[in-house]
XYZ file of C-alpha atoms in Angstrom:
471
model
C -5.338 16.235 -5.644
C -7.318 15.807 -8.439
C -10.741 14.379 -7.117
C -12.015 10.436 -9.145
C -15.821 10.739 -8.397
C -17.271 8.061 -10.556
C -15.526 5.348 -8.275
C -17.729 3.458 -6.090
C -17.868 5.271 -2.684
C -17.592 8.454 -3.833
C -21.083 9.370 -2.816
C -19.777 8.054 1.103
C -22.148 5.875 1.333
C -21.872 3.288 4.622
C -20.177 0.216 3.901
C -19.304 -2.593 5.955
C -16.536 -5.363 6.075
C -14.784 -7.737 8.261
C -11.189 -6.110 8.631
C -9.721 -9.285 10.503
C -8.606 -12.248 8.456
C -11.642 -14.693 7.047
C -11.647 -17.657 9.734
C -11.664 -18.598 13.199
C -9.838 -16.398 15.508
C -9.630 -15.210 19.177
C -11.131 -11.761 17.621
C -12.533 -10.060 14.656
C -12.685 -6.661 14.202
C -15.437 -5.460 11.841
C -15.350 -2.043 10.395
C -18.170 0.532 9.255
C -17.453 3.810 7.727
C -19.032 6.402 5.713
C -22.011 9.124 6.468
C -24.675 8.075 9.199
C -22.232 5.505 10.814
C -21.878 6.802 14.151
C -26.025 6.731 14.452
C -26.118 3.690 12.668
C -23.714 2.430 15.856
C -25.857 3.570 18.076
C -29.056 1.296 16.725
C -26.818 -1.669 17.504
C -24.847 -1.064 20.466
C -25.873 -0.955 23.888
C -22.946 -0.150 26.762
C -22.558 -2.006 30.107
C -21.430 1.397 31.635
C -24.215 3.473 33.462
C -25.093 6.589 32.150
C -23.842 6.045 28.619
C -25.231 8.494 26.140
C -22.795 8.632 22.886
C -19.914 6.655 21.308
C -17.206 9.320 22.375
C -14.379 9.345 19.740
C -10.962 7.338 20.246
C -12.113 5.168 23.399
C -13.331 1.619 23.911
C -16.799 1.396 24.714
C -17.553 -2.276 26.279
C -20.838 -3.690 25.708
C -23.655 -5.518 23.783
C -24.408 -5.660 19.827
C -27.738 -6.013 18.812
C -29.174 -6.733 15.923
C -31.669 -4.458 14.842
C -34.781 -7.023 16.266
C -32.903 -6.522 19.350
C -31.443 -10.008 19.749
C -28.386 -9.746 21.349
C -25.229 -11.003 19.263
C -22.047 -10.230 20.889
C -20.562 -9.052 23.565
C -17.706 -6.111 22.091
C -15.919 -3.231 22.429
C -16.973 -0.261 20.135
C -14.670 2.782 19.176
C -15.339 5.732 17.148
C -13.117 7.956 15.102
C -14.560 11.051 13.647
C -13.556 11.745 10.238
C -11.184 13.323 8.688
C -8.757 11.735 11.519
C -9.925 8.069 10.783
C -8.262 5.908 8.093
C -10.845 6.497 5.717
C -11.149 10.156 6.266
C -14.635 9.962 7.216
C -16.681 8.756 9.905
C -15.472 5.349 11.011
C -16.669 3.189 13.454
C -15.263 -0.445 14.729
C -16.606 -3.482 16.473
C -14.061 -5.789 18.234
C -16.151 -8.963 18.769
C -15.362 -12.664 19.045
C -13.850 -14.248 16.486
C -15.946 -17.001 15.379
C -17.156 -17.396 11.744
C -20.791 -16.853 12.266
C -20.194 -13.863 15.079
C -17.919 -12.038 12.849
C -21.011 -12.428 10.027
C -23.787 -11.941 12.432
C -22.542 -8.655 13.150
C -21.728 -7.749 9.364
C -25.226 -8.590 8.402
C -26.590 -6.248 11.691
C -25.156 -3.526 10.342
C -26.470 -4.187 6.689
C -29.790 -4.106 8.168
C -28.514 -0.332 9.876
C -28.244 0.300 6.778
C -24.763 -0.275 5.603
C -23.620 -2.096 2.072
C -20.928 -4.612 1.573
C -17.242 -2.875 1.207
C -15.974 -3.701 -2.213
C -12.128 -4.737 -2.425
C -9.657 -2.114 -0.722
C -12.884 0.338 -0.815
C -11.669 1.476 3.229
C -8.239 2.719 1.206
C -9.554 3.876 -1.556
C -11.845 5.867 0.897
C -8.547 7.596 2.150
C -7.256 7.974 -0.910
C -9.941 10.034 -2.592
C -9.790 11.717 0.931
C -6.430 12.909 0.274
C -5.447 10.942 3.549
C -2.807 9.454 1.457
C -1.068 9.294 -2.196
C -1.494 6.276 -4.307
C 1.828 5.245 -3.503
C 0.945 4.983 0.099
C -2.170 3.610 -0.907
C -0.722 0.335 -2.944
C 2.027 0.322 0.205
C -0.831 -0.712 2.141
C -1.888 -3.552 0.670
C 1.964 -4.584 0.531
C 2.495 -4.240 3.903
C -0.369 -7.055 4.196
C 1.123 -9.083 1.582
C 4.611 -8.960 3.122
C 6.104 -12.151 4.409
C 9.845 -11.347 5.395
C 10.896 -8.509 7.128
C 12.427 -6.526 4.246
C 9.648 -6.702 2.071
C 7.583 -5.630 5.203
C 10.170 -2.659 5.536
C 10.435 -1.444 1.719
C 6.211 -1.143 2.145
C 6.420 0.779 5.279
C 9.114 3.295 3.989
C 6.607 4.238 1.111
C 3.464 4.159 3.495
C 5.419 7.267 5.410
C 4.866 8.779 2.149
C 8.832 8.967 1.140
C 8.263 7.737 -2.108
C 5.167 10.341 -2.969
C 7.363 13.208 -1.775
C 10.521 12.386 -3.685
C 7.899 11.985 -7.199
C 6.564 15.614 -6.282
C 10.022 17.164 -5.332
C 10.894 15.998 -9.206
C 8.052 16.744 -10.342
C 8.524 20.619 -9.038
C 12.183 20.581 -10.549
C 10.268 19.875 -13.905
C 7.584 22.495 -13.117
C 10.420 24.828 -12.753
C 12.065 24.413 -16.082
C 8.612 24.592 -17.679
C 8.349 28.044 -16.802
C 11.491 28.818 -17.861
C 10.045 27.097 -20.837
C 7.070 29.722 -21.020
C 8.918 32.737 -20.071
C 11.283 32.106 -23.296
C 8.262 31.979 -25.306
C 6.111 34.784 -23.968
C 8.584 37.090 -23.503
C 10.982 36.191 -26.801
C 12.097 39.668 -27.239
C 12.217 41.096 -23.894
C 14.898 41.336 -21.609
C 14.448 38.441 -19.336
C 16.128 36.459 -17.557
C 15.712 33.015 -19.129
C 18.219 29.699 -18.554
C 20.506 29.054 -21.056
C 20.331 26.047 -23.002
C 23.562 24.270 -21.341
C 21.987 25.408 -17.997
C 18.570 23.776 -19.139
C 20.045 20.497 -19.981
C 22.315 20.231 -16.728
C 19.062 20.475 -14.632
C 17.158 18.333 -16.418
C 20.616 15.316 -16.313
C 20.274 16.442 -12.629
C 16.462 15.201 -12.724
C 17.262 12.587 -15.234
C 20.510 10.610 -12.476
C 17.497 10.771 -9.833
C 15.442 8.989 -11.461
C 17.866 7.046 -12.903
C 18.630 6.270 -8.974
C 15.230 4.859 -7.961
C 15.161 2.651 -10.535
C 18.498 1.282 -9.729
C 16.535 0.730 -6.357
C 13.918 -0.851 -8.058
C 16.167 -3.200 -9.965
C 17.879 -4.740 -6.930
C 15.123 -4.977 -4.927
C 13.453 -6.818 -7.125
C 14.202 -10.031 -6.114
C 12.773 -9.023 -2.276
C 9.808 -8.147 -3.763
C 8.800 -10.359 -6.242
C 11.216 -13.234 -4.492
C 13.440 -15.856 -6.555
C 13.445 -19.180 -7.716
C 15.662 -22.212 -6.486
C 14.904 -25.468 -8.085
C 16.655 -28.730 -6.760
C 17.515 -31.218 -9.808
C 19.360 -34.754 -9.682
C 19.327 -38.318 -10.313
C 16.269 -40.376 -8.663
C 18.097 -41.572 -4.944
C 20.396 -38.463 -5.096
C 18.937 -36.909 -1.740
C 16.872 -34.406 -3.357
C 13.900 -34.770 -1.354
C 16.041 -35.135 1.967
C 17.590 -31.919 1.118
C 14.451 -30.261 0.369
C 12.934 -30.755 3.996
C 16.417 -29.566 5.456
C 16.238 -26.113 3.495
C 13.118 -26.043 4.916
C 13.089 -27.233 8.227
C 10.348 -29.504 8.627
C 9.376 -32.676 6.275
C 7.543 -31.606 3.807
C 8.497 -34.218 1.454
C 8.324 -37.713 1.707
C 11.808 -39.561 1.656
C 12.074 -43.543 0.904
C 14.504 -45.823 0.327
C 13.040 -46.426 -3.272
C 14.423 -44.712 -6.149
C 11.618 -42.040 -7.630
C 9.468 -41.745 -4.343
C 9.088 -37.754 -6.088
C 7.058 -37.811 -8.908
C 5.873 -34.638 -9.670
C 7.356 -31.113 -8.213
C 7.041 -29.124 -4.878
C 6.939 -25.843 -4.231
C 7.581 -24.115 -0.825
C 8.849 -20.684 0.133
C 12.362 -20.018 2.019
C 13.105 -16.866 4.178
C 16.537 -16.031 3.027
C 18.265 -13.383 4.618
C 14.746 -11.415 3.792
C 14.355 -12.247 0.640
C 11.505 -14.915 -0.417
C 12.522 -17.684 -2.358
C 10.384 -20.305 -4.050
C 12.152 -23.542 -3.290
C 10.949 -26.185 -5.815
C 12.002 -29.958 -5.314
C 11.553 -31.739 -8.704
C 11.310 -35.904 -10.100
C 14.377 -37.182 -10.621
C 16.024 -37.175 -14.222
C 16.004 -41.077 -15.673
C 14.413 -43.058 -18.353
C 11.100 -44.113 -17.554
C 8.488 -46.386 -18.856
C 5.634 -44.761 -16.379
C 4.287 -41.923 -17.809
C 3.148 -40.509 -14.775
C 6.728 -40.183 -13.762
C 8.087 -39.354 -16.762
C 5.230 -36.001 -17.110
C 6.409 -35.093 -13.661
C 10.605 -35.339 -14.888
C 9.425 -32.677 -17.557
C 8.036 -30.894 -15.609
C 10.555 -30.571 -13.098
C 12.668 -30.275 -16.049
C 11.414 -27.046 -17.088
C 11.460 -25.611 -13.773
C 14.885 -26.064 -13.756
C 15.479 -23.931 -17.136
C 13.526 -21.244 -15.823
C 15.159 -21.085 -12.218
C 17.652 -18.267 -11.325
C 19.116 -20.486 -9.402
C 19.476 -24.571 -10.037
C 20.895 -26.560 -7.297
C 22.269 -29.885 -8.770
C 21.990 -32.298 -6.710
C 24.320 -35.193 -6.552
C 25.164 -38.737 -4.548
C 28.241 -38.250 -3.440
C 28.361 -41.611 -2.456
C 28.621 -42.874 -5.648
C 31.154 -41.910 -9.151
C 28.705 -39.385 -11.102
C 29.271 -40.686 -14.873
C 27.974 -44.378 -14.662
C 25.156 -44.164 -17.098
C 22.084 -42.651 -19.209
C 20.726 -41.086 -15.834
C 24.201 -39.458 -15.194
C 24.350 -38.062 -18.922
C 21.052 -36.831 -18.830
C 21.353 -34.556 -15.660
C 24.611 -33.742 -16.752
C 23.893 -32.276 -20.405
C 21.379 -30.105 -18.217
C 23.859 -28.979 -15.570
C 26.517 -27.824 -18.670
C 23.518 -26.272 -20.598
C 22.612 -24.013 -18.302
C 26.181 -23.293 -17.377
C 27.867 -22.744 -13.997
C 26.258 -19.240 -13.682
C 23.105 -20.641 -12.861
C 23.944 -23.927 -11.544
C 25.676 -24.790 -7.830
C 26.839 -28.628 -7.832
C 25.779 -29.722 -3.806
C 27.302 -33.172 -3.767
C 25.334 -35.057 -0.905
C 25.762 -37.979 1.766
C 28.881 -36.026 2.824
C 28.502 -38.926 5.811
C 29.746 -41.360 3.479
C 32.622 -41.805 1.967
C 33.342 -40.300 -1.491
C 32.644 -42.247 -4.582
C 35.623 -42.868 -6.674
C 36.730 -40.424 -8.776
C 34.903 -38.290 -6.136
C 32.066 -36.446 -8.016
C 32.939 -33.032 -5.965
C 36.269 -33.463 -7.499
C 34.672 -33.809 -10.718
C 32.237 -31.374 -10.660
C 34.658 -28.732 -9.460
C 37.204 -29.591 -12.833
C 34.113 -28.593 -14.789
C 33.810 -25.153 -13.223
C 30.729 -26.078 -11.307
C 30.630 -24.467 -7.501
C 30.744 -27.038 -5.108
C 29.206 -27.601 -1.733
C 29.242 -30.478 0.292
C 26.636 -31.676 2.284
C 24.589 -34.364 4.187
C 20.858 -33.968 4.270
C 20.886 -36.732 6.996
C 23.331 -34.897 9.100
C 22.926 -31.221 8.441
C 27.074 -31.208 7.919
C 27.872 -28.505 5.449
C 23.670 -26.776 5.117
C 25.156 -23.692 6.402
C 27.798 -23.270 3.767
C 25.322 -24.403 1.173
C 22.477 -21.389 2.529
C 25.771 -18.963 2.515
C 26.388 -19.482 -0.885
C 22.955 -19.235 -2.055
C 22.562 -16.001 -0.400
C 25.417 -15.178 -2.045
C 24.513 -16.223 -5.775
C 21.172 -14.513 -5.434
C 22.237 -11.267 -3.662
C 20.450 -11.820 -0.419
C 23.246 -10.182 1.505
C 22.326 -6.905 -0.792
C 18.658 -6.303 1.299
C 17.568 -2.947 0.753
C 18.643 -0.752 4.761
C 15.377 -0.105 6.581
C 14.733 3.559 5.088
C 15.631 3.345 1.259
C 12.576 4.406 -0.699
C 11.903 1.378 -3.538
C 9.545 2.050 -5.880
C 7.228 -0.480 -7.130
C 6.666 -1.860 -10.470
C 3.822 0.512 -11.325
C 6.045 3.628 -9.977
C 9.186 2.612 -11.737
C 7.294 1.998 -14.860
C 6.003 5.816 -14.610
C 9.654 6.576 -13.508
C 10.718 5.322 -16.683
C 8.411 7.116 -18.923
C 9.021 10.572 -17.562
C 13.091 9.204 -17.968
C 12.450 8.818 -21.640
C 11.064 12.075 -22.301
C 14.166 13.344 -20.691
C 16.569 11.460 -22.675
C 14.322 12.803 -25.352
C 14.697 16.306 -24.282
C 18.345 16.095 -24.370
C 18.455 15.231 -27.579
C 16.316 17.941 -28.389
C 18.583 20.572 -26.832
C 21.673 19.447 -28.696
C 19.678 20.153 -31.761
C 18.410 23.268 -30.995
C 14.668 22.815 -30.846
C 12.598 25.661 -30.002
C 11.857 26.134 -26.337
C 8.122 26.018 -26.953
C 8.480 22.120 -28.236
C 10.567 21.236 -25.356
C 7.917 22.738 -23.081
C 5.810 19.140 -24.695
C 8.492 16.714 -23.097
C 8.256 17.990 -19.724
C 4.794 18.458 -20.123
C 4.645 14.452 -20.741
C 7.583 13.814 -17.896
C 5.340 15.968 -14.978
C 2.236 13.977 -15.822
C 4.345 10.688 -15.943
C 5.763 11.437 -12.058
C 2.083 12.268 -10.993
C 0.965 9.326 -11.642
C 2.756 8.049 -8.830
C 1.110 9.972 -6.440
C -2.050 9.247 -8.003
C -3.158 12.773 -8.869
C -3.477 12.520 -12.913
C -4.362 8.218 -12.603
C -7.524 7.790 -14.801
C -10.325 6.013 -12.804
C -9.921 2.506 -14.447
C -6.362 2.483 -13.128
C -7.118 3.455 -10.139
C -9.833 0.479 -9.922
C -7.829 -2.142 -11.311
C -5.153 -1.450 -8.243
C -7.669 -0.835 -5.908
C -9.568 -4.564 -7.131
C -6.274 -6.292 -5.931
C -6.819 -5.320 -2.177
C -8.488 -7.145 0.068
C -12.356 -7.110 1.535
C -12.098 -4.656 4.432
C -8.828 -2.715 3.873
């Protein structure tokens, strides 16, 4: 691995951070690595047990921190993990202490005064990184693991923190490498009798490389949406049941639901576990003529929401016939803009009888899917969450094991791709082995960027700035 020494902790200095969220907590765990850390320990701690001498590596060691004028801070446990087995690859130690605000800080600023700095952002895992404890891949899995907040995003991280995703880039990588020297032994040895790959051989093993890649990011592409998460946006008439609908997706009242017409005057934004995959679940103003512009700011705004959604919910009183004025027209020209591809009619108040002509009815004749619900009841909210899982792929959740690149790796997956496509045009008109030795020159350093080995330093720190303090 190529080694980045101009990034900060290079020199393995000591450095410091709370690991534990920011906040009040039953515990924090507060984590100090780097050369001298282990003595540095030692200045603070003192054990309960008799006849303690040394932090001995992997145990808990119960007792007292101290801050270096020897007032006592905490009572903790202590544990010590020798490098290069710790995370960081280097000396690491760990307090466990309660998990108040000003105990969690006390004990950061005790071992400043040991003689410790502040951690900068995802410094701990950086640490490991320029350890060769892990690939960048892993590295960036990390901090996605954190991030995750449904299970499949919190699997597609931890396949890639096993390293899968680092060892498929270098197994492609070495089918490269190998062509290359077929490359060089064609041009060294251009008169000798050696054995060399054909050209239609050549090509064939570099398609083989080139459906691979072309694999992962197919991956990538469909499990984009559990990454990155989609967008749902609830639109309607003022009184259709928007807001009630809203809270039932969810679960819990988030919005507040009146009697009077436009109680929702600007947008809300909350996020739906759906069959794993995170959706932003936006309840907007409702669509009429208004003289307040307050109201009316928050309409457009909902408004454009809605054109940007993948998915657009329109939601209608069922209660009531749908075409009965300006209001009607106005969500209406929306709903046929953006077409029945991106727009499910839910037609609401399925407790009460239909309006006449029923707007379901209505609806359906204009090629709109249909769902009926009641937000008051619950009646029909399971066929409407089916069929949203079903519009936005949900059911299609990457299994457990598939390795899913990331944006960064699929966008280095893509630029070793081109040189291959570039390559194969090259063969088919007969350029000289030593220029196609360039492409797959280009394609090798493209698939070791994911694994971090050929990153320039100011990548590296611009991924490594998007951590947290203390990972």
């Amino acid at each position: 691995m190529t080694a980045h020494t101009s990034h900060p902790g290079a020199d393995r200095d000591m450095i410091v951070a709370r690991a534990t969220p920011p906040g009040a907590g039953g515990l924090a765990v507060i984590r100090l690595s780097g050369q001298g850390c282990r003595r540095a320990a030692l200045t603070l701690f003192r054990s309960l047990r008799p006849g303690f001498t040394d932090l001995l590596p992997y145990r808990l060691h119960h007792g007292h921190l101290h801050a270096p004028d020897g007032r006592r801070i905490d009572e903790v446990l202590a544990a010590f993990m020798p490098g290069p087995g710790a995370y960081t690859g280097e000396d690491t130690v760990e307090f466990s202490c309660h998990g108040g605000p000003a105990t969690a800080a006390a004990v950061v600023a005790a071992c400043i005064a040991a003689g410790a700095r502040p951690a900068g952002p995802g410094e701990f895992t950086l640490r490991a990184f320029l350890n060769g404890r892990m690939d960048l891949s892993q590295a960036q899995a990390v901090a996605e693991l954190i991030a995750a907040a449904t299970p499949v995003q919190a699997d597609m991280a931890l396949a890639r923190l096993d390293g899968a995703m680092g060892r498929l880039a270098r197994e492609l990588r070495q089918g490269l490498e190998a062509l290359r020297a077929g490359v060089c032994l064609a041009v060294d040895f251009p008169e000798e009798d050696v054995e060399c790959l054909s050209r239609e051989e050549f090509a064939a093993r570099a398609a083989d490389i080139s459906d691979r890649i072309r694999q992962l990011l197919e991956a990538n592409r469909r499990a984009r949406p559990f990454r990155e998460g989609a967008s749902v946006v609830l639109f309607g008439r003022v009184n259709a049941g928007k807001s009630r609908l809203f809270n039932a997706l969810l679960g819990r009242e988030r919005a507040i639901v009146t009697g009077v017409p436009g109680t929702t005057r600007d947008y809300l934004e909350e996020t739906l576990d759906l069959s794993g995959m995170p959706v932003r679940l936006t309840d907007t103003a409702g669509l009429r003529e208004t003289g307040d512009e307050a109201e009316a700011l928050g309409r457009d705004r909902g408004e454009k929401r809605v054109q940007a959604a993948e998915l657009a919910l329109f939601v209608v009183d069922g209660a009531h016939p749908l075409a009965d004025g300006d209001d009607d027209a106005r969500e209406l020209a929306l709903a046929r803009t953006l077409g029945p591809a991106r727009v499910m009619a839910v037609v609401n108040k399925a407790d009460l009888p239909p309006g006449d002509p029923d707007p379901a009815t209505v609806l359906a004749d204009m090629g709109f899917e249909t769902i009926r619900v009641s937000a008051r009841t619950g009646a029909g909210l399971d066929a409407l969450t089916a069929a949203m899982e079903h519009r936005l792929g949900a059911g299609d959740a990457p299994a457990v094991d598939d390795v899913i690149p990331n944006q960064r790796e699929a966008a280095a997956l893509s630029q070793a791709l081109d040189e291959l496509a570039g390559l194969s045009r090259d063969i088919d008109r007969g350029v000289p082995y030593d220029l196609l030795g360039v492409r797959l020159e280009t394609a090798c350093a493209a698939l070791s960027d994911i694994t971090g080995e050929m990153t320039p330093d100011a990548v590296l720190t611009s991924i490594f700035e998007t951590f947290c303090i203390g990972k």
